[in-house]
Coordinates of C-alpha atoms in Angstrom, one line a residue:
X1 CA 144.5 3.6 31.3
X2 CA 141.7 3.9 28.7
X3 CA 138.4 5.2 30.1
X4 CA 135.2 5.4 28.6
X5 CA 132.3 7.4 29.9
X6 CA 129.0 6.5 28.5
X7 CA 126.3 9.5 28.9
X8 CA 127.3 13.4 28.8
X9 CA 124.8 14.3 31.7
X10 CA 125.2 15.6 35.1
X11 CA 126.8 12.2 36.5
X12 CA 129.0 11.8 33.3
X13 CA 130.6 15.2 33.3
X14 CA 130.9 15.1 36.8
X15 CA 133.0 12.0 36.7
X16 CA 135.2 13.1 34.1
X17 CA 136.1 16.1 35.9
X18 CA 136.8 14.2 39.2
X19 CA 138.9 11.7 37.4
X20 CA 141.0 14.2 35.6
X21 CA 141.5 15.9 38.9
X22 CA 142.3 12.9 41.1
X23 CA 143.8 10.0 39.1
X24 CA 147.5 9.9 39.7
X25 CA 149.7 10.7 36.7
X26 CA 146.4 11.9 35.2
X27 CA 147.9 13.1 31.8
X28 CA 148.6 9.3 31.0
X29 CA 145.1 8.2 31.2
X30 CA 143.0 8.6 28.1
X31 CA 139.3 9.7 29.2
X32 CA 136.3 10.1 26.8
X33 CA 132.6 11.0 27.1
X34 CA 130.4 9.5 24.6
X35 CA 126.9 11.1 24.6
X36 CA 124.1 9.8 22.1
X37 CA 122.3 13.2 21.6
X38 CA 123.3 16.8 21.4
X39 CA 121.0 19.0 23.8
X40 CA 117.4 18.6 22.8
X41 CA 116.3 22.2 24.1
X42 CA 117.2 25.5 25.9
X43 CA 115.3 27.3 28.4
X44 CA 112.6 29.2 26.7
X45 CA 109.7 31.1 27.7
X46 CA 106.4 29.3 28.4
X47 CA 104.8 30.3 25.0
X48 CA 107.3 28.6 23.0
X49 CA 105.9 28.3 19.4
X50 CA 108.0 25.4 18.3
X51 CA 105.9 22.8 17.6
X52 CA 103.5 23.3 20.6
X53 CA 101.2 20.5 19.8
X54 CA 104.0 17.8 18.5
X55 CA 103.5 14.5 20.5
X56 CA 106.1 13.3 22.9
X57 CA 107.5 9.8 23.1
X58 CA 108.2 9.1 26.6
X59 CA 110.7 6.2 25.9
X60 CA 112.6 8.5 23.8
X61 CA 112.8 11.2 26.6
X62 CA 114.5 8.4 28.8
X63 CA 117.1 7.5 26.3
X64 CA 119.4 10.3 26.3
X65 CA 121.2 12.2 29.4
X66 CA 121.4 15.2 27.1
X67 CA 117.6 16.1 27.4
X68 CA 118.1 19.4 29.4
X69 CA 114.9 21.1 29.9
X70 CA 113.1 21.6 33.0
X71 CA 114.6 22.4 36.3
X72 CA 116.2 20.9 39.4
X73 CA 117.4 21.8 42.9
X74 CA 121.1 20.8 43.9
X75 CA 121.2 20.2 47.7
X76 CA 123.8 21.3 50.1
X77 CA 125.6 18.2 49.8
X78 CA 125.7 18.2 46.1
X79 CA 127.1 21.7 46.4
X80 CA 129.8 20.6 48.5
X81 CA 130.9 18.1 46.1
X82 CA 131.2 20.9 43.3
X83 CA 132.9 23.1 46.0
X84 CA 135.5 20.2 46.6
X85 CA 136.0 19.7 42.9
X86 CA 136.5 23.2 41.8
X87 CA 135.6 26.4 43.7
X88 CA 135.5 28.2 40.3
X89 CA 133.0 25.5 38.9
X90 CA 131.0 25.9 42.1
X91 CA 130.7 29.7 42.0
X92 CA 129.6 29.2 38.4
X93 CA 126.9 27.0 39.3
X94 CA 125.8 29.4 42.0
X95 CA 125.9 32.4 39.8
X96 CA 123.7 31.0 37.0
X97 CA 121.0 29.5 39.5
X98 CA 119.0 31.1 42.2
X99 CA 120.2 30.4 45.9
X100 CA 117.0 29.1 47.5
X101 CA 117.8 29.7 51.1
X102 CA 114.3 28.4 52.2
X103 CA 111.6 25.8 51.4
X104 CA 107.9 27.1 51.8
X105 CA 105.2 24.6 52.3
X106 CA 101.6 25.5 51.3
X107 CA 98.2 23.8 51.0
X108 CA 96.0 23.9 47.9
X109 CA 93.4 25.5 50.2
X110 CA 95.5 28.4 50.8
X111 CA 96.9 27.5 54.2
X112 CA 100.6 28.1 55.0
X113 CA 102.1 25.1 56.5
X114 CA 105.7 26.5 57.2
X115 CA 108.9 27.4 56.2
X116 CA 112.3 25.7 56.5
X117 CA 115.8 26.7 55.9
X118 CA 117.9 24.7 53.1
X119 CA 121.2 25.7 54.8
X120 CA 123.4 23.1 56.2
X121 CA 125.2 25.5 58.7
X122 CA 123.4 24.2 61.7
X123 CA 124.9 20.5 61.2
X124 CA 128.3 21.3 59.8
X125 CA 131.6 22.7 61.7
X126 CA 131.6 26.4 62.5
X127 CA 134.5 27.0 60.1
X128 CA 132.7 25.3 57.0
X129 CA 131.5 27.3 54.3
X130 CA 127.8 27.5 54.3
X131 CA 125.9 25.8 51.5
X132 CA 122.1 26.1 50.5
X133 CA 119.9 24.6 47.7
X134 CA 120.5 26.1 44.3
X135 CA 117.6 26.0 41.8
X136 CA 118.5 25.7 38.4
X137 CA 117.6 24.9 35.1
X138 CA 118.7 21.6 33.9
X139 CA 120.2 23.5 30.8
X140 CA 122.0 25.9 33.1
X141 CA 123.8 23.2 35.2
X142 CA 124.4 21.2 32.0
X143 CA 126.0 24.1 30.2
X144 CA 128.0 25.2 33.1
X145 CA 129.5 21.8 33.4
X146 CA 130.1 21.4 29.6
X147 CA 131.9 24.8 29.2
X148 CA 134.1 24.0 32.1
X149 CA 135.2 20.8 30.5
X150 CA 135.8 22.4 27.0
X151 CA 137.8 25.2 28.8
X152 CA 140.0 23.0 30.5
X153 CA 140.3 19.8 28.3
X154 CA 139.0 20.9 25.0
X155 CA 136.0 20.0 23.1
X156 CA 137.3 16.6 22.1
X157 CA 136.6 15.4 25.6
X158 CA 132.9 15.0 24.7
X159 CA 132.0 13.2 21.7
X160 CA 128.4 12.8 20.2
X161 CA 128.3 9.0 19.3
X162 CA 125.5 6.6 20.3
X163 CA 126.7 3.6 22.1
X164 CA 125.0 0.3 20.9
X165 CA 126.5 -2.3 23.0
X166 CA 129.6 -3.5 25.1
X167 CA 131.6 -6.6 24.5
X168 CA 134.0 -8.0 27.1
X169 CA 137.3 -9.7 25.5
X170 CA 138.6 -11.7 28.3
X171 CA 140.1 -14.0 25.9
X172 CA 142.9 -11.5 25.3
X173 CA 145.9 -10.4 27.4
X174 CA 145.5 -6.7 27.1
X175 CA 142.3 -5.6 25.5
X176 CA 139.4 -5.9 27.8
X177 CA 136.3 -4.1 26.6
X178 CA 135.0 -3.0 23.4
X179 CA 132.4 -0.3 22.9
X180 CA 130.4 -0.4 19.7
X181 CA 128.6 2.7 18.5
X182 CA 127.3 5.0 15.5
X183 CA 128.4 8.5 14.8
X184 CA 126.2 11.3 14.0
X185 CA 126.3 10.1 10.1
X186 CA 125.2 6.6 11.2
X187 CA 128.4 4.9 10.8
X188 CA 129.7 2.0 12.8
X189 CA 132.7 2.6 14.9
X190 CA 134.5 0.5 17.7
X191 CA 136.5 2.0 20.6
X192 CA 138.4 -0.2 23.1
X193 CA 138.7 0.5 26.9
X194 CA 140.0 -0.8 30.3
X195 CA 137.2 0.8 32.2
X196 CA 133.6 1.6 31.1
X197 CA 131.4 3.9 33.3
X198 CA 127.6 3.9 32.6
X199 CA 126.2 7.3 33.4
X200 CA 123.8 6.8 30.8
X201 CA 120.5 7.1 32.8
X202 CA 117.5 4.7 33.3
X203 CA 117.5 3.3 29.8
X204 CA 121.2 2.3 30.5
X205 CA 122.9 0.5 27.5
X206 CA 125.6 -0.2 29.9
X207 CA 123.5 -1.8 32.6
X208 CA 122.1 -4.0 29.7
X209 CA 125.7 -5.1 29.3
X210 CA 125.7 -6.0 33.0
X211 CA 122.5 -7.8 33.4
X212 CA 121.3 -8.8 29.9
X213 CA 117.3 -8.4 29.2
X214 CA 116.3 -9.9 32.4
X215 CA 113.0 -8.0 33.3
X216 CA 113.8 -8.0 37.0
X217 CA 116.5 -5.5 36.4
X218 CA 114.8 -3.3 34.0
X219 CA 113.1 -0.2 35.0
X220 CA 109.3 0.0 35.5
X221 CA 107.4 3.0 34.1
X222 CA 105.5 4.4 37.4
X223 CA 102.5 5.6 35.4
X224 CA 103.4 9.3 36.4
X225 CA 105.7 11.9 34.7
X226 CA 107.1 15.1 35.9
X227 CA 106.1 18.1 33.8
X228 CA 107.3 21.6 33.9
X229 CA 108.6 24.8 32.3
X230 CA 109.5 28.4 32.5
X231 CA 107.2 31.4 32.8
X232 CA 108.7 34.7 31.9
X233 CA 107.3 37.1 34.4
X234 CA 108.6 39.1 37.3
X235 CA 109.5 36.6 40.2
X236 CA 106.6 36.7 42.8
X237 CA 107.5 38.4 46.5
X238 CA 107.1 35.0 48.1
X239 CA 110.1 33.8 45.9
X240 CA 112.1 37.0 45.8
X241 CA 111.6 38.3 49.5
X242 CA 112.1 35.0 51.2
X243 CA 114.8 33.5 48.7
X244 CA 112.4 30.5 48.6
X245 CA 111.3 27.6 46.6
X246 CA 107.5 27.0 47.2
X247 CA 106.0 23.4 47.6
X248 CA 102.3 22.9 47.4
X249 CA 100.4 19.9 48.3
X250 CA 96.6 19.1 47.6
X251 CA 94.1 16.3 47.4
X252 CA 94.5 16.4 43.6
X253 CA 98.4 16.3 43.8
X254 CA 101.6 18.4 44.1
X255 CA 103.0 21.8 42.3
X256 CA 106.2 23.4 42.9
X257 CA 107.7 26.6 41.7
X258 CA 110.9 29.0 42.2
X259 CA 113.1 31.3 40.4
X260 CA 115.2 29.2 37.8
X261 CA 118.0 31.7 37.8
X262 CA 119.1 35.2 39.1
X263 CA 116.0 37.2 40.1
X264 CA 116.8 39.8 37.3
X265 CA 116.1 37.2 34.5
X266 CA 112.6 36.8 35.3
X267 CA 112.7 33.1 34.8
X268 CA 109.7 31.5 37.2
X269 CA 110.5 28.0 37.2
X270 CA 107.5 25.5 37.7
X271 CA 107.0 21.8 38.1
X272 CA 104.0 19.4 38.6
X273 CA 103.2 15.7 38.5
X274 CA 101.2 14.2 35.6
X275 CA 99.7 10.8 35.7
X276 CA 100.2 9.2 32.1
X277 CA 98.4 6.1 33.1
X278 CA 95.1 7.5 32.2
X279 CA 96.1 8.4 28.7
X280 CA 95.1 6.1 25.8
X281 CA 98.8 5.8 24.6
X282 CA 101.7 6.7 27.0
X283 CA 104.3 6.4 24.0
X284 CA 103.0 9.3 22.2
X285 CA 101.8 11.8 24.6
X286 CA 100.1 14.9 23.2
X287 CA 101.2 18.2 25.1
X288 CA 97.5 19.3 24.8
X289 CA 96.4 16.4 26.7
X290 CA 98.9 17.5 29.4
X291 CA 97.9 21.0 29.4
X292 CA 94.1 19.9 29.9
X293 CA 95.1 17.5 32.8
X294 CA 97.1 20.1 34.6
X295 CA 94.4 22.6 34.3
X296 CA 91.8 20.1 35.7
X297 CA 94.2 18.9 38.3
X298 CA 94.8 22.4 39.8
X299 CA 91.7 24.3 38.9
X300 CA 90.4 24.4 42.3
X301 CA 93.5 25.5 44.0
X302 CA 93.8 29.0 46.0
X303 CA 97.2 30.0 44.9
X304 CA 97.0 32.9 42.2
X305 CA 100.6 32.1 41.2
X306 CA 99.6 28.5 40.0
X307 CA 96.6 29.7 38.6
X308 CA 98.6 32.2 36.4
X309 CA 101.3 29.5 35.4
X310 CA 98.7 26.8 34.4
X311 CA 96.8 29.4 32.4
X312 CA 99.9 30.4 30.4
X313 CA 101.6 26.8 30.7
X314 CA 103.2 25.6 27.5
X315 CA 104.6 22.1 28.4
X316 CA 108.3 22.4 27.6
X317 CA 109.7 19.2 29.6
X318 CA 108.3 15.9 30.4
X319 CA 110.3 13.5 32.8
X320 CA 108.8 10.0 32.8
X321 CA 109.2 8.6 36.4
X322 CA 110.9 5.2 36.4
X323 CA 111.1 2.8 39.5
X324 CA 114.3 0.9 39.5
X325 CA 114.6 -2.3 41.2
X326 CA 117.5 -2.7 43.4
X327 CA 120.4 -4.1 41.5
X328 CA 122.6 -6.8 43.1
X329 CA 125.8 -5.0 42.2
X330 CA 126.7 -1.8 40.2
X331 CA 129.4 -3.5 38.1
X332 CA 132.2 -5.7 37.8
X333 CA 135.0 -6.8 35.2
X334 CA 135.7 -3.3 34.1
X335 CA 132.2 -2.0 34.0
X336 CA 130.5 0.2 36.6
X337 CA 127.1 2.2 36.7
X338 CA 126.6 5.6 38.4
X339 CA 123.8 7.9 38.7
X340 CA 120.3 7.0 37.5
X341 CA 121.7 3.9 35.7
X342 CA 122.3 2.3 38.9
X343 CA 119.5 3.9 41.3
X344 CA 117.0 6.2 39.6
X345 CA 115.5 8.2 42.7
X346 CA 112.0 9.5 43.0
X347 CA 112.0 13.3 42.5
X348 CA 110.4 13.6 45.9
X349 CA 113.8 13.1 47.3
X350 CA 115.3 16.0 45.9
X351 CA 118.5 14.3 45.5
X352 CA 118.9 13.1 42.1
X353 CA 121.5 15.4 41.0
X354 CA 123.4 15.5 44.3
X355 CA 123.6 11.6 44.5
X356 CA 124.9 11.6 40.9
X357 CA 127.5 14.1 42.0
X358 CA 128.2 12.1 45.2
X359 CA 128.8 8.9 43.1
X360 CA 131.2 10.5 40.6
X361 CA 133.2 11.9 43.7
X362 CA 133.3 8.7 45.3
X363 CA 134.5 6.3 42.5
X364 CA 137.1 8.7 41.3
X365 CA 138.5 9.3 44.8
X366 CA 138.4 5.5 45.4
X367 CA 140.0 4.6 42.1
X368 CA 142.8 7.3 42.4
X369 CA 143.6 5.8 46.1
X370 CA 143.8 2.3 44.9
X371 CA 145.9 3.1 41.9
X372 CA 148.3 5.3 44.3
X373 CA 148.9 2.4 46.7
X374 CA 152.2 0.7 46.5
X375 CA 150.8 -2.8 46.7
X376 CA 148.6 -2.3 43.4
X377 CA 151.9 -1.5 41.3
X378 CA 152.5 -5.2 41.2
X379 CA 149.2 -5.9 39.3
X380 CA 147.6 -5.1 36.2
X381 CA 145.1 -2.1 36.2
X382 CA 142.0 -4.7 35.9
X383 CA 142.5 -5.8 39.2
X384 CA 142.5 -2.3 40.7
X385 CA 139.3 -1.4 38.6
X386 CA 137.6 -4.2 39.8
X387 CA 138.5 -3.7 43.5
X388 CA 137.1 0.1 43.1
X389 CA 133.9 -1.3 41.5
X390 CA 133.3 -3.7 44.4
X391 CA 134.2 -1.1 47.3
X392 CA 132.3 1.8 45.2
X393 CA 129.0 -0.3 45.7
X394 CA 129.5 -1.4 49.3
X395 CA 130.2 2.4 50.2
X396 CA 127.2 3.8 48.0
X397 CA 124.5 1.4 48.1
X398 CA 123.5 1.8 51.8
X399 CA 123.3 5.4 51.6
X400 CA 121.3 5.5 48.2
X401 CA 119.0 2.9 49.4
X402 CA 118.3 4.9 52.6
X403 CA 117.4 8.0 50.5
X404 CA 115.2 6.1 48.2
X405 CA 113.3 4.2 50.7
X406 CA 112.5 7.7 52.4
X407 CA 111.6 9.0 48.8
X408 CA 109.2 6.2 48.2
X409 CA 107.2 6.9 51.5
X410 CA 107.1 10.5 50.5
X411 CA 105.9 9.9 46.9
X412 CA 102.5 9.3 48.0
X413 CA 101.8 12.8 48.7
X414 CA 101.8 13.5 45.1
X415 CA 99.0 11.2 44.4
X416 CA 95.1 11.9 44.5
X417 CA 93.7 11.7 47.9
X418 CA 90.3 12.2 49.6
X419 CA 89.4 15.1 51.6
X420 CA 90.2 13.6 54.9
X421 CA 93.6 12.4 54.0
X422 CA 94.2 16.0 52.5
X423 CA 93.6 17.7 55.5
X424 CA 95.4 15.2 57.9
X425 CA 98.4 15.7 55.2
X426 CA 98.3 19.5 56.0
X427 CA 98.3 18.8 59.7
X428 CA 101.4 16.5 59.4
X429 CA 103.5 18.5 57.3
X430 CA 102.6 21.8 59.7
X431 CA 103.4 19.6 62.7
X432 CA 106.8 18.5 61.5
X433 CA 107.7 22.0 60.5
X434 CA 106.4 23.7 63.6
X435 CA 108.2 21.1 65.9
X436 CA 111.2 19.8 64.3
X437 CA 111.9 17.3 67.2
X438 CA 109.0 15.5 66.1
X439 CA 110.3 15.3 62.7
X440 CA 113.5 13.8 64.1
X441 CA 111.6 11.3 66.3
X442 CA 109.9 10.1 63.3
X443 CA 112.2 10.5 60.6
X444 CA 115.6 10.9 62.2
X445 CA 117.8 13.8 61.6
X446 CA 117.4 13.9 57.9
X447 CA 119.5 17.2 57.3
X448 CA 122.4 15.8 59.5
X449 CA 122.5 12.4 57.4
X450 CA 122.3 14.1 54.0
X451 CA 124.6 17.0 54.7
X452 CA 127.4 15.6 56.8
X453 CA 128.2 12.6 54.8
X454 CA 131.8 12.5 53.7
X455 CA 133.2 10.7 50.5
X456 CA 136.6 10.7 51.9
X457 CA 135.9 9.4 55.4
X458 CA 133.6 6.7 53.8
X459 CA 136.5 5.4 51.7
X460 CA 138.8 5.7 54.5
X461 CA 136.4 3.6 56.5
X462 CA 135.7 1.0 53.8
X463 CA 139.2 0.5 53.0
X464 CA 140.4 0.1 56.7
X465 CA 138.0 -2.6 57.1
X466 CA 138.7 -4.5 53.7
X467 CA 141.9 -6.6 53.4
X468 CA 142.8 -5.3 50.0
X469 CA 146.6 -5.8 50.5
X470 CA 146.2 -9.7 50.8
X471 CA 143.6 -9.8 48.0
X472 CA 145.9 -8.1 45.7
X473 CA 149.0 -9.7 46.7
X474 CA 147.4 -13.1 46.1
X475 CA 146.2 -11.7 42.7
X476 CA 149.6 -10.6 41.8
X477 CA 151.0 -14.1 42.7
X478 CA 148.5 -16.2 40.6
X479 CA 149.4 -14.0 37.4
X480 CA 152.8 -14.5 38.0

């Protein structure tokens, strides 16, 4: 089987590794990742001198999955996917990041609102290895995944070519999909595939091949962008002593900070939300405007750590927040979407990377399971692929929708609010942390829902409820 993965970010590389591990007779399958850009940046100090005032095009920042500035958190469910994939890879990700065992919540007025454990120990079986949230630079996670692929499968696994479009060739008996692209010298090329996996982010070319230019299936810019960077300084005790990520809420928005790697590296990672809707031209944002807005937004906050970060900030990463409409499906006829290409999640969920990892695991395990079933040996690969795509959506869509809907409710805490709503927010957050039973009553047992979900159990349940054997036998009969 010839498989092309479009997009060399977290979702694309994770899918590659899962397919290599799980597909039966994996040596018989030809799998390639096509990524349009080489990495744009690496983690640097907050006083980078490289084009400090160069305008940034927000649309361009959304076109590549290899834009690897900024930071993220990998939740316990995401780390468990990596553990299942490879214990060695899992341990590398932990080693390059910062195990954040707690979340600390604060108010912009200086109030301490509470602390929560990020561990999944309380909701997992006693003999399960414990997982906590891993704070990491995007570059660190991306590099770790890429190095692992190169070591295991060679540099040719990832090719830097820009995919332009997909064309289906249903008129031919064997050739099914044609992928048109440009190489780094601008030369046009065509590759053929039985399966194309779109892991190419919110501005997905693969999604356009499925839904065309219909506006109702296009991402909508929210008017906000995440901004952040890294400040080379001694990690503050609130982080180092508590092994924590800090989240602060205020009437004028949101700010977070953590170590972005091992404490000894002195890499203070920070992030906030920037309202670009107030700018004259959101297609060419001047970092000086962002720094000014950042300073204005947080100038009255009572945290000296934030004051120090903002006064030294050189904006290194901007992540436009896109609102993705709910898609009626995530693929058909040999083409499937995963990660942000299918369901861009609000950063408030803290589940962007983890849900991409879950996607890659579920689709790979599902495809492997169907290819290994005896009844599918009578049918061409294309029927097996399409069945995997259909069941993949049935498994993943409900879970992702629940997480997305919860994130939309929480996203309002990052917007500007009046003084009454601000203090109500402080009291609400304090109450949820002080009395977890109230939080469970209002929001359900979120940690159990997130951390106890199982890809393998979900696949078994879906296939148990789906009459796949009858369907495949009928398809086999029809094609002779």
